[in-house]
Coordinates of C-alpha atoms in Angstrom, one line a residue:
X1 CA 8.1 23.0 14.1
X2 CA 5.6 24.7 16.3
X3 CA 3.8 26.0 13.3
X4 CA 3.4 22.5 12.0
X5 CA 1.9 21.4 15.3
X6 CA -0.4 24.4 15.6
X7 CA -1.7 23.8 12.0
X8 CA -2.5 20.3 12.7
X9 CA -4.3 21.2 15.9
X10 CA -6.3 24.0 14.3
X11 CA -7.4 21.6 11.5
X12 CA -8.3 19.0 14.2
X13 CA -10.7 21.7 15.8
X14 CA -12.3 22.8 12.7
X15 CA -12.6 19.9 10.3
X16 CA -13.0 16.2 10.8
X17 CA -13.2 12.7 10.1
X18 CA -13.6 9.4 11.8
X19 CA -11.8 6.9 9.3
X20 CA -15.4 5.7 8.2
X21 CA -16.3 7.8 5.2
X22 CA -19.8 8.2 4.1
X23 CA -21.1 6.3 6.9
X24 CA -24.9 5.3 6.5
X25 CA -24.8 6.4 2.9
X26 CA -22.6 3.5 1.9
X27 CA -24.8 0.8 3.3
X28 CA -28.1 2.2 1.7
X29 CA -30.5 -0.4 0.2
X30 CA -30.3 2.0 -2.8
X31 CA -27.2 0.3 -3.9
X32 CA -24.6 2.4 -6.0
X33 CA -21.1 3.5 -6.4
X34 CA -20.8 4.3 -2.6
X35 CA -21.8 0.8 -1.8
X36 CA -19.1 -0.6 -4.2
X37 CA -16.4 1.5 -2.6
X38 CA -17.2 -0.3 0.8
X39 CA -17.4 -3.8 -1.0
X40 CA -16.8 -4.4 -4.7
X41 CA -19.3 -7.2 -4.7
X42 CA -22.1 -4.6 -4.1
X43 CA -21.7 -3.6 -7.8
X44 CA -23.8 -6.6 -8.7
X45 CA -26.6 -5.0 -6.7
X46 CA -26.8 -1.7 -8.6
X47 CA -30.4 -0.3 -8.1
X48 CA -30.2 0.9 -11.7
X49 CA -28.3 -0.5 -14.7
X50 CA -26.3 2.7 -14.8
X51 CA -25.1 5.1 -12.4
X52 CA -22.7 8.2 -12.7
X53 CA -20.9 9.7 -9.7
X54 CA -20.8 13.4 -10.2
X55 CA -19.0 14.4 -7.1
X56 CA -18.7 13.6 -3.4
X57 CA -16.6 14.6 -0.4
X58 CA -16.1 13.6 3.2
X59 CA -14.3 15.4 5.9
X60 CA -13.5 13.4 9.1
X61 CA -11.6 14.3 12.4
X62 CA -11.3 12.2 15.7
X63 CA -9.0 12.5 18.6
X64 CA -8.8 11.2 22.0
X65 CA -8.2 14.3 24.1
X66 CA -10.1 17.3 23.1
X67 CA -14.0 17.5 23.0
X68 CA -16.1 20.3 21.6
X69 CA -17.1 21.3 25.1
X70 CA -13.4 22.1 25.8
X71 CA -13.3 24.8 23.1
X72 CA -14.1 28.5 23.7
X73 CA -12.8 31.9 22.7
X74 CA -10.0 31.6 25.1
X75 CA -8.9 28.1 24.1
X76 CA -5.2 27.4 23.8
X77 CA -5.3 24.3 21.6
X78 CA -1.6 23.4 22.4
X79 CA -2.4 23.5 26.2
X80 CA -5.5 21.2 25.5
X81 CA -3.9 18.6 23.3
X82 CA -0.8 18.3 25.3
X83 CA -2.2 18.9 28.9
X84 CA -2.4 15.3 30.5
X85 CA -0.5 12.1 31.0
X86 CA -2.1 10.0 28.2
X87 CA -0.6 9.7 24.9
X88 CA -2.1 11.9 22.2
X89 CA -3.8 10.4 19.1
X90 CA -5.6 12.5 16.5
X91 CA -6.5 11.9 12.8
X92 CA -7.6 14.2 10.1
X93 CA -8.9 12.6 7.0
X94 CA -10.2 13.9 3.6
X95 CA -11.7 12.0 0.7
X96 CA -12.8 13.4 -2.6
X97 CA -14.7 11.3 -4.8
X98 CA -14.6 12.5 -8.6
X99 CA -16.3 11.5 -11.7
X100 CA -17.0 7.8 -11.8
X101 CA -19.4 5.4 -13.5
X102 CA -20.8 1.9 -13.0
X103 CA -22.9 -0.5 -15.0
X104 CA -24.8 -3.8 -14.5
X105 CA -25.1 -6.1 -17.4
X106 CA -26.6 -9.5 -17.0
X107 CA -24.7 -11.4 -14.1
X108 CA -21.8 -8.9 -14.4
X109 CA -21.2 -5.4 -13.2
X110 CA -18.2 -3.0 -14.0
X111 CA -17.1 0.4 -12.4
X112 CA -14.6 3.2 -13.1
X113 CA -13.9 5.5 -10.1
X114 CA -11.5 8.3 -9.3
X115 CA -10.5 9.6 -5.8
X116 CA -8.2 11.7 -4.0
X117 CA -7.1 11.4 -0.3
X118 CA -5.5 13.8 2.3
X119 CA -4.5 12.5 5.7
X120 CA -2.7 14.0 8.8
X121 CA -2.1 12.1 12.0
X122 CA -0.6 12.3 15.5
X123 CA -0.1 8.8 16.8
X124 CA 0.9 8.0 20.4
X125 CA 2.7 11.2 21.1
X126 CA 3.8 11.8 24.8
X127 CA 2.2 15.0 26.0
X128 CA 5.3 16.1 27.9
X129 CA 7.5 15.8 24.8
X130 CA 5.1 17.5 22.6
X131 CA 4.6 20.4 25.0
X132 CA 8.4 20.8 25.3
X133 CA 8.8 21.1 21.6
X134 CA 6.0 23.6 21.3
X135 CA 6.7 25.6 24.3
X136 CA 10.4 26.1 24.9
X137 CA 9.9 28.4 27.8
X138 CA 8.0 28.0 30.9
X139 CA 7.7 30.2 34.2
X140 CA 7.4 26.9 36.1
X141 CA 10.5 24.8 36.8
X142 CA 9.6 21.1 36.0
X143 CA 11.3 18.0 35.2
X144 CA 9.7 15.1 33.4
X145 CA 11.3 11.7 32.8
X146 CA 9.9 10.0 29.6
X147 CA 10.3 6.3 29.1
X148 CA 8.2 4.9 26.0
X149 CA 8.4 1.6 24.3
X150 CA 6.4 2.5 21.2
X151 CA 6.9 4.7 18.1
X152 CA 5.5 8.3 18.3
X153 CA 4.4 9.6 14.9
X154 CA 3.4 12.8 13.2
X155 CA 2.6 12.1 9.6
X156 CA 0.8 13.6 6.5
X157 CA -0.1 11.9 3.3
X158 CA -1.8 12.8 0.0
X159 CA -2.5 10.5 -3.0
X160 CA -4.9 9.9 -5.9
X161 CA -6.5 6.7 -7.0
X162 CA -8.1 5.3 -10.1
X163 CA -10.3 2.2 -9.6
X164 CA -11.3 -0.5 -11.9
X165 CA -13.9 -2.8 -10.6
X166 CA -15.6 -6.0 -11.6
X167 CA -18.3 -7.9 -9.9
X168 CA -20.4 -11.0 -10.8
X169 CA -23.3 -12.8 -9.3
X170 CA -22.1 -16.5 -8.8
X171 CA -25.4 -17.9 -7.7
X172 CA -29.0 -16.8 -7.6
X173 CA -32.4 -18.4 -7.3
X174 CA -35.6 -17.3 -5.9
X175 CA -34.5 -16.8 -2.4
X176 CA -30.8 -16.3 -2.3
X177 CA -28.1 -14.4 -4.3
X178 CA -24.3 -14.5 -3.9
X179 CA -21.9 -11.9 -5.4
X180 CA -18.1 -11.5 -5.6
X181 CA -16.1 -8.6 -6.7
X182 CA -12.7 -7.0 -7.0
X183 CA -11.3 -3.6 -7.5
X184 CA -7.9 -3.0 -8.8
X185 CA -6.5 0.5 -8.0
X186 CA -3.9 2.5 -9.7
X187 CA -2.2 4.8 -7.2
X188 CA -0.8 8.2 -7.7
X189 CA 1.3 9.3 -4.8
X190 CA 1.5 13.0 -4.1
X191 CA 3.1 13.9 -0.9
X192 CA 4.3 12.4 2.3
X193 CA 5.9 13.3 5.5
X194 CA 6.7 11.5 8.7
X195 CA 8.5 12.0 12.0
X196 CA 8.9 8.9 13.9
X197 CA 10.4 8.7 17.5
X198 CA 10.7 5.2 18.6
X199 CA 11.5 3.9 22.1
X200 CA 12.2 7.4 23.4
X201 CA 13.8 7.6 26.8
X202 CA 15.0 10.9 28.3
X203 CA 14.5 13.8 30.7
X204 CA 13.0 17.2 29.8
X205 CA 13.8 20.1 32.1
X206 CA 11.9 23.3 31.7
X207 CA 12.3 26.6 33.3
X208 CA 12.1 30.3 32.5
X209 CA 15.0 30.1 30.1
X210 CA 13.9 27.2 28.1
X211 CA 13.2 23.5 27.8
X212 CA 16.3 21.1 27.7
X213 CA 16.6 17.5 26.9
X214 CA 19.2 15.1 28.7
X215 CA 19.9 11.4 29.2
X216 CA 18.1 10.6 26.0
X217 CA 18.0 7.5 23.7
X218 CA 15.7 7.0 20.6
X219 CA 15.6 5.8 17.1
X220 CA 14.3 8.5 14.7
X221 CA 13.0 8.5 11.1
X222 CA 12.4 11.4 8.9
X223 CA 10.7 10.7 5.7
X224 CA 9.3 13.3 3.2
X225 CA 8.3 13.8 -0.6
X226 CA 6.5 16.3 -2.7
X227 CA 5.1 19.6 -1.3
X228 CA 5.5 18.4 2.2
X229 CA 9.3 18.2 1.9
X230 CA 9.4 22.1 2.1
X231 CA 6.6 22.9 4.5
X232 CA 3.7 21.3 6.4
X233 CA 2.3 24.6 8.1
X234 CA -0.6 25.4 5.7
X235 CA -3.4 23.2 4.4
X236 CA -2.3 24.0 0.8
X237 CA 0.8 22.1 1.6
X238 CA -1.3 18.9 1.8
X239 CA -3.5 19.7 -1.3
X240 CA -1.0 21.3 -3.8
X241 CA 0.0 17.8 -4.9
X242 CA -2.7 15.1 -4.5
X243 CA -2.2 13.3 -7.8
X244 CA 1.4 12.6 -8.8
X245 CA 2.7 9.9 -11.1
X246 CA 1.7 6.3 -11.3
X247 CA 3.7 4.6 -8.7
X248 CA 1.5 1.9 -6.9
X249 CA -1.1 -0.6 -7.0
X250 CA -3.8 -1.8 -4.7
X251 CA -6.6 -4.3 -4.4
X252 CA -10.1 -4.5 -2.8
X253 CA -11.8 -7.9 -2.5
X254 CA -15.3 -8.7 -1.4
X255 CA -18.2 -11.1 -1.2
X256 CA -21.9 -10.3 -0.7
X257 CA -25.2 -12.3 0.1
X258 CA -28.7 -11.4 -0.1
X259 CA -31.8 -13.1 1.3
X260 CA -34.4 -12.0 -0.9
X261 CA -37.8 -10.5 0.2
X262 CA -40.5 -13.0 -0.9
X263 CA -42.9 -10.2 -1.5
X264 CA -40.5 -8.4 -3.9
X265 CA -37.6 -10.5 -5.4
X266 CA -35.9 -7.3 -6.4
X267 CA -35.5 -6.2 -2.8
X268 CA -34.0 -8.1 0.3
X269 CA -34.6 -8.9 3.8
X270 CA -31.0 -9.2 4.6
X271 CA -28.0 -7.8 2.7
X272 CA -24.6 -8.8 4.2
X273 CA -21.1 -8.6 3.1
X274 CA -17.4 -8.5 3.9
X275 CA -14.4 -7.0 2.3
X276 CA -10.6 -6.6 2.5
X277 CA -9.9 -3.0 1.5
X278 CA -6.6 -1.2 0.3
X279 CA -4.3 -4.2 -0.1
X280 CA -1.1 -2.6 -1.5
X281 CA 1.6 -0.1 -1.3
X282 CA 2.8 3.0 -3.4
X283 CA 6.2 4.3 -4.0
X284 CA 7.2 8.0 -3.4
X285 CA 9.7 9.2 -6.0
X286 CA 10.5 12.9 -6.1
X287 CA 13.6 15.1 -6.6
X288 CA 13.2 16.2 -3.0
X289 CA 12.5 12.8 -1.6
X290 CA 14.4 11.5 1.6
X291 CA 14.0 8.8 4.2
X292 CA 16.5 9.1 6.8
X293 CA 17.1 7.3 10.1
X294 CA 19.0 8.5 13.1
X295 CA 20.0 7.2 16.4
X296 CA 19.8 9.6 19.3
X297 CA 22.2 8.9 22.1
X298 CA 23.2 11.5 24.9
X299 CA 26.0 10.9 27.6
X300 CA 25.6 11.8 31.2
X301 CA 26.0 15.7 31.6
X302 CA 24.9 16.5 28.0
X303 CA 22.0 18.7 27.3
X304 CA 20.0 19.9 24.1
X305 CA 18.2 23.1 24.1
X306 CA 14.9 22.2 22.4
X307 CA 14.2 25.8 21.3
X308 CA 16.5 25.3 18.3
X309 CA 13.6 23.4 16.9
X310 CA 11.1 26.3 17.3
X311 CA 11.7 28.1 13.9
X312 CA 11.7 24.8 11.9
X313 CA 8.9 25.0 9.2
X314 CA 9.8 21.7 7.5
X315 CA 11.4 18.3 8.1
X316 CA 14.4 19.6 6.2
X317 CA 14.8 22.4 8.8
X318 CA 14.5 19.8 11.7
X319 CA 17.1 17.6 10.0
X320 CA 19.5 20.7 9.8
X321 CA 19.2 21.0 13.6
X322 CA 20.1 17.2 14.0
X323 CA 23.0 17.5 11.7
X324 CA 24.3 20.4 13.6
X325 CA 24.6 18.1 16.7
X326 CA 26.5 15.0 15.5
X327 CA 27.5 14.5 19.1
X328 CA 23.9 13.5 19.7
X329 CA 22.6 12.3 16.4
X330 CA 24.1 9.6 14.3
X331 CA 22.7 9.0 10.8
X332 CA 22.3 5.2 10.3
X333 CA 20.6 5.0 6.9
X334 CA 19.4 7.2 4.1
X335 CA 17.5 6.6 0.8
X336 CA 15.6 8.5 -1.8
X337 CA 12.6 6.5 -3.0
X338 CA 10.5 4.7 -0.4
X339 CA 7.3 2.5 -0.3
X340 CA 4.3 3.3 1.9
X341 CA 1.6 0.8 2.9
X342 CA -2.0 1.7 2.3
X343 CA -4.4 1.3 5.4
X344 CA -5.6 -2.2 4.9
X345 CA -9.0 -2.8 6.7
X346 CA -11.3 -5.6 7.1
X347 CA -15.1 -4.7 6.8
X348 CA -18.2 -6.7 7.6
X349 CA -21.7 -5.5 7.5
X350 CA -25.4 -6.6 7.4
X351 CA -28.4 -4.7 6.7
X352 CA -31.8 -6.1 8.0
X353 CA -35.3 -5.2 6.8
X354 CA -37.2 -4.9 10.1
X355 CA -40.7 -3.9 8.8
X356 CA -41.8 -2.5 5.4
X357 CA -39.7 0.7 5.1
X358 CA -37.5 0.4 8.1
X359 CA -33.9 -1.1 8.2
X360 CA -31.1 -1.5 10.6
X361 CA -27.5 -1.9 9.7
X362 CA -24.5 -3.2 11.7
X363 CA -21.0 -2.4 10.4
X364 CA -17.6 -3.2 11.6
X365 CA -14.1 -2.1 10.5
X366 CA -10.9 -3.7 11.7
X367 CA -7.4 -2.3 10.8
X368 CA -5.1 -5.0 9.6
X369 CA -1.8 -3.2 10.3
X370 CA -0.1 -1.4 13.2
X371 CA -0.3 2.4 13.0
X372 CA 3.1 2.8 14.5
X373 CA 5.0 1.9 11.4
X374 CA 6.9 4.9 9.8
X375 CA 5.8 3.8 6.3
X376 CA 2.1 3.0 7.3
X377 CA -0.8 5.1 6.5
X378 CA -3.1 4.9 9.4
X379 CA -6.6 3.5 10.0
X380 CA -8.9 3.2 13.1
X381 CA -10.9 0.3 14.3
X382 CA -14.7 1.3 14.4
X383 CA -18.3 0.0 14.5
X384 CA -21.7 1.4 13.7
X385 CA -25.3 0.7 14.4
X386 CA -27.6 2.5 11.9
X387 CA -31.3 2.5 11.9
X388 CA -32.9 3.9 8.7
X389 CA -36.2 4.6 6.9
X390 CA -36.1 4.1 3.2
X391 CA -39.2 5.5 1.4
X392 CA -37.7 5.0 -2.2
X393 CA -36.9 8.7 -3.3
X394 CA -36.1 9.8 0.2
X395 CA -33.9 8.1 2.9
X396 CA -32.9 9.1 6.4
X397 CA -30.7 7.3 8.8
X398 CA -29.2 7.8 12.4
X399 CA -25.6 6.3 12.9
X400 CA -24.7 5.3 16.4
X401 CA -20.8 4.7 15.9
X402 CA -17.7 4.0 18.0
X403 CA -14.3 4.7 16.8
X404 CA -10.9 4.0 18.3
X405 CA -9.9 7.5 19.1
X406 CA -13.1 9.5 19.6
X407 CA -15.4 6.9 21.3
X408 CA -19.2 6.9 21.0
X409 CA -20.9 9.4 18.7
X410 CA -24.4 9.8 17.2
X411 CA -25.1 11.3 13.7
X412 CA -27.7 12.0 11.2
X413 CA -28.0 11.8 7.4
X414 CA -30.5 11.7 4.6
X415 CA -30.7 10.9 0.8
X416 CA -32.9 12.8 -1.6
X417 CA -32.8 10.9 -5.0
X418 CA -29.3 10.8 -5.9
X419 CA -28.2 13.6 -3.4
X420 CA -26.8 12.8 0.1
X421 CA -25.7 14.5 3.0
X422 CA -24.8 13.3 6.5
X423 CA -22.6 13.2 9.5
X424 CA -21.7 10.5 11.9
X425 CA -21.2 12.9 14.9
X426 CA -23.6 15.9 14.5
X427 CA -26.0 15.0 17.2
X428 CA -23.1 14.4 19.7
X429 CA -21.5 17.7 18.4
X430 CA -24.7 19.7 19.0
X431 CA -24.6 18.7 22.7
X432 CA -20.9 19.5 23.0
X433 CA -19.5 16.2 24.1
X434 CA -18.0 14.9 21.0
X435 CA -14.3 14.3 20.2
X436 CA -15.1 13.9 16.5
X437 CA -16.5 16.1 13.7
X438 CA -17.3 14.8 10.4
X439 CA -19.5 15.7 7.3
X440 CA -20.2 14.3 3.9
X441 CA -22.2 15.1 0.9
X442 CA -22.3 14.2 -2.8
X443 CA -24.5 13.5 -5.9
X444 CA -24.8 10.5 -8.2
X445 CA -27.2 9.8 -11.0
X446 CA -28.7 6.5 -11.7
X447 CA -30.8 5.5 -14.6
X448 CA -32.4 2.7 -16.5

């Protein structure tokens, strides 16, 4: 179990993402497939009649505990992450954008896109519980009473997606343009793992001989499928099986408005839109599937040696420890196939032309579900203010953003023709005060 936490911690320190993929690039006035991913109605605004997405990827990481200024050669990530009294939240998020194509025809537009996702999350984990599970021995005698009323989670997910989009201009005159759009997503779940510890109450005693749990009560969930059923200690465990079989559907819905530039009707003074993204679920169905629930209840005088979890490399190994202690853990339900909800978000944005080549964008993302659910893929609330200069073939932008976990960040990005590269936090990272690291790049080709 320690290896799984260490792996997650090391990824959190070396990769990153902030939930908002391709920030800055996906609200460019050079409308394309990236804009359509944020809002399917944007496909009606394609800058060219045809666009082909060659490739794209985005790494994002954010947390609410560790900043870059805390890291050095002597850094012990476990101590940093679980050294404090506040609940720990961290999110690792990777998106691959594969081959795709979009076309605009009269008042209609259509697109076909492919994507792959990998996510790993720590949600509201009590630092005393996390530290006790990672470090079963301590030279310091300590007793910590833990009383939580929420669900603590450690989860990982990978899945693939095939998107079919359609958009239409529903009204247009010399000054205004209104579009609507929809994307239907075919989902291919790959792997899933989740540890959920709900309403945990207990006492952890640590000394030179180990860490011991007593007076504990909680509701537990262990769910796993695919490669994460066997292990979760290496990055390859998350990427080995991204595309599984077709076992899910989702929808994006969006509307868009443009106030046209009176000096050039092909351009705008304001481009605004809103969308609901990822409305749907997918079913994990695999020979190694399991979704098991337990009740933890300990009587006065009983203790559990937490070092028994130290050698666990998978959720299966953890469950073996639980089953070895029927006096503490009672299995209340068990099933093979299970459904997982996608991270549904509400998005609203507006891009304003300030003067000739200068624009400024405001963007807001609001999650529509609670991250505490054991079958819920997580999302974060965030907002961004993005000034930009667009010279046609070249564009540069500076995102000022705020995410739920990492707080405020400043980034930098550019586009050169169809090639783009950027980060929502590189400026903050360079001055060593960021709790977020992210990077994205890709290439698409537009013509006619």
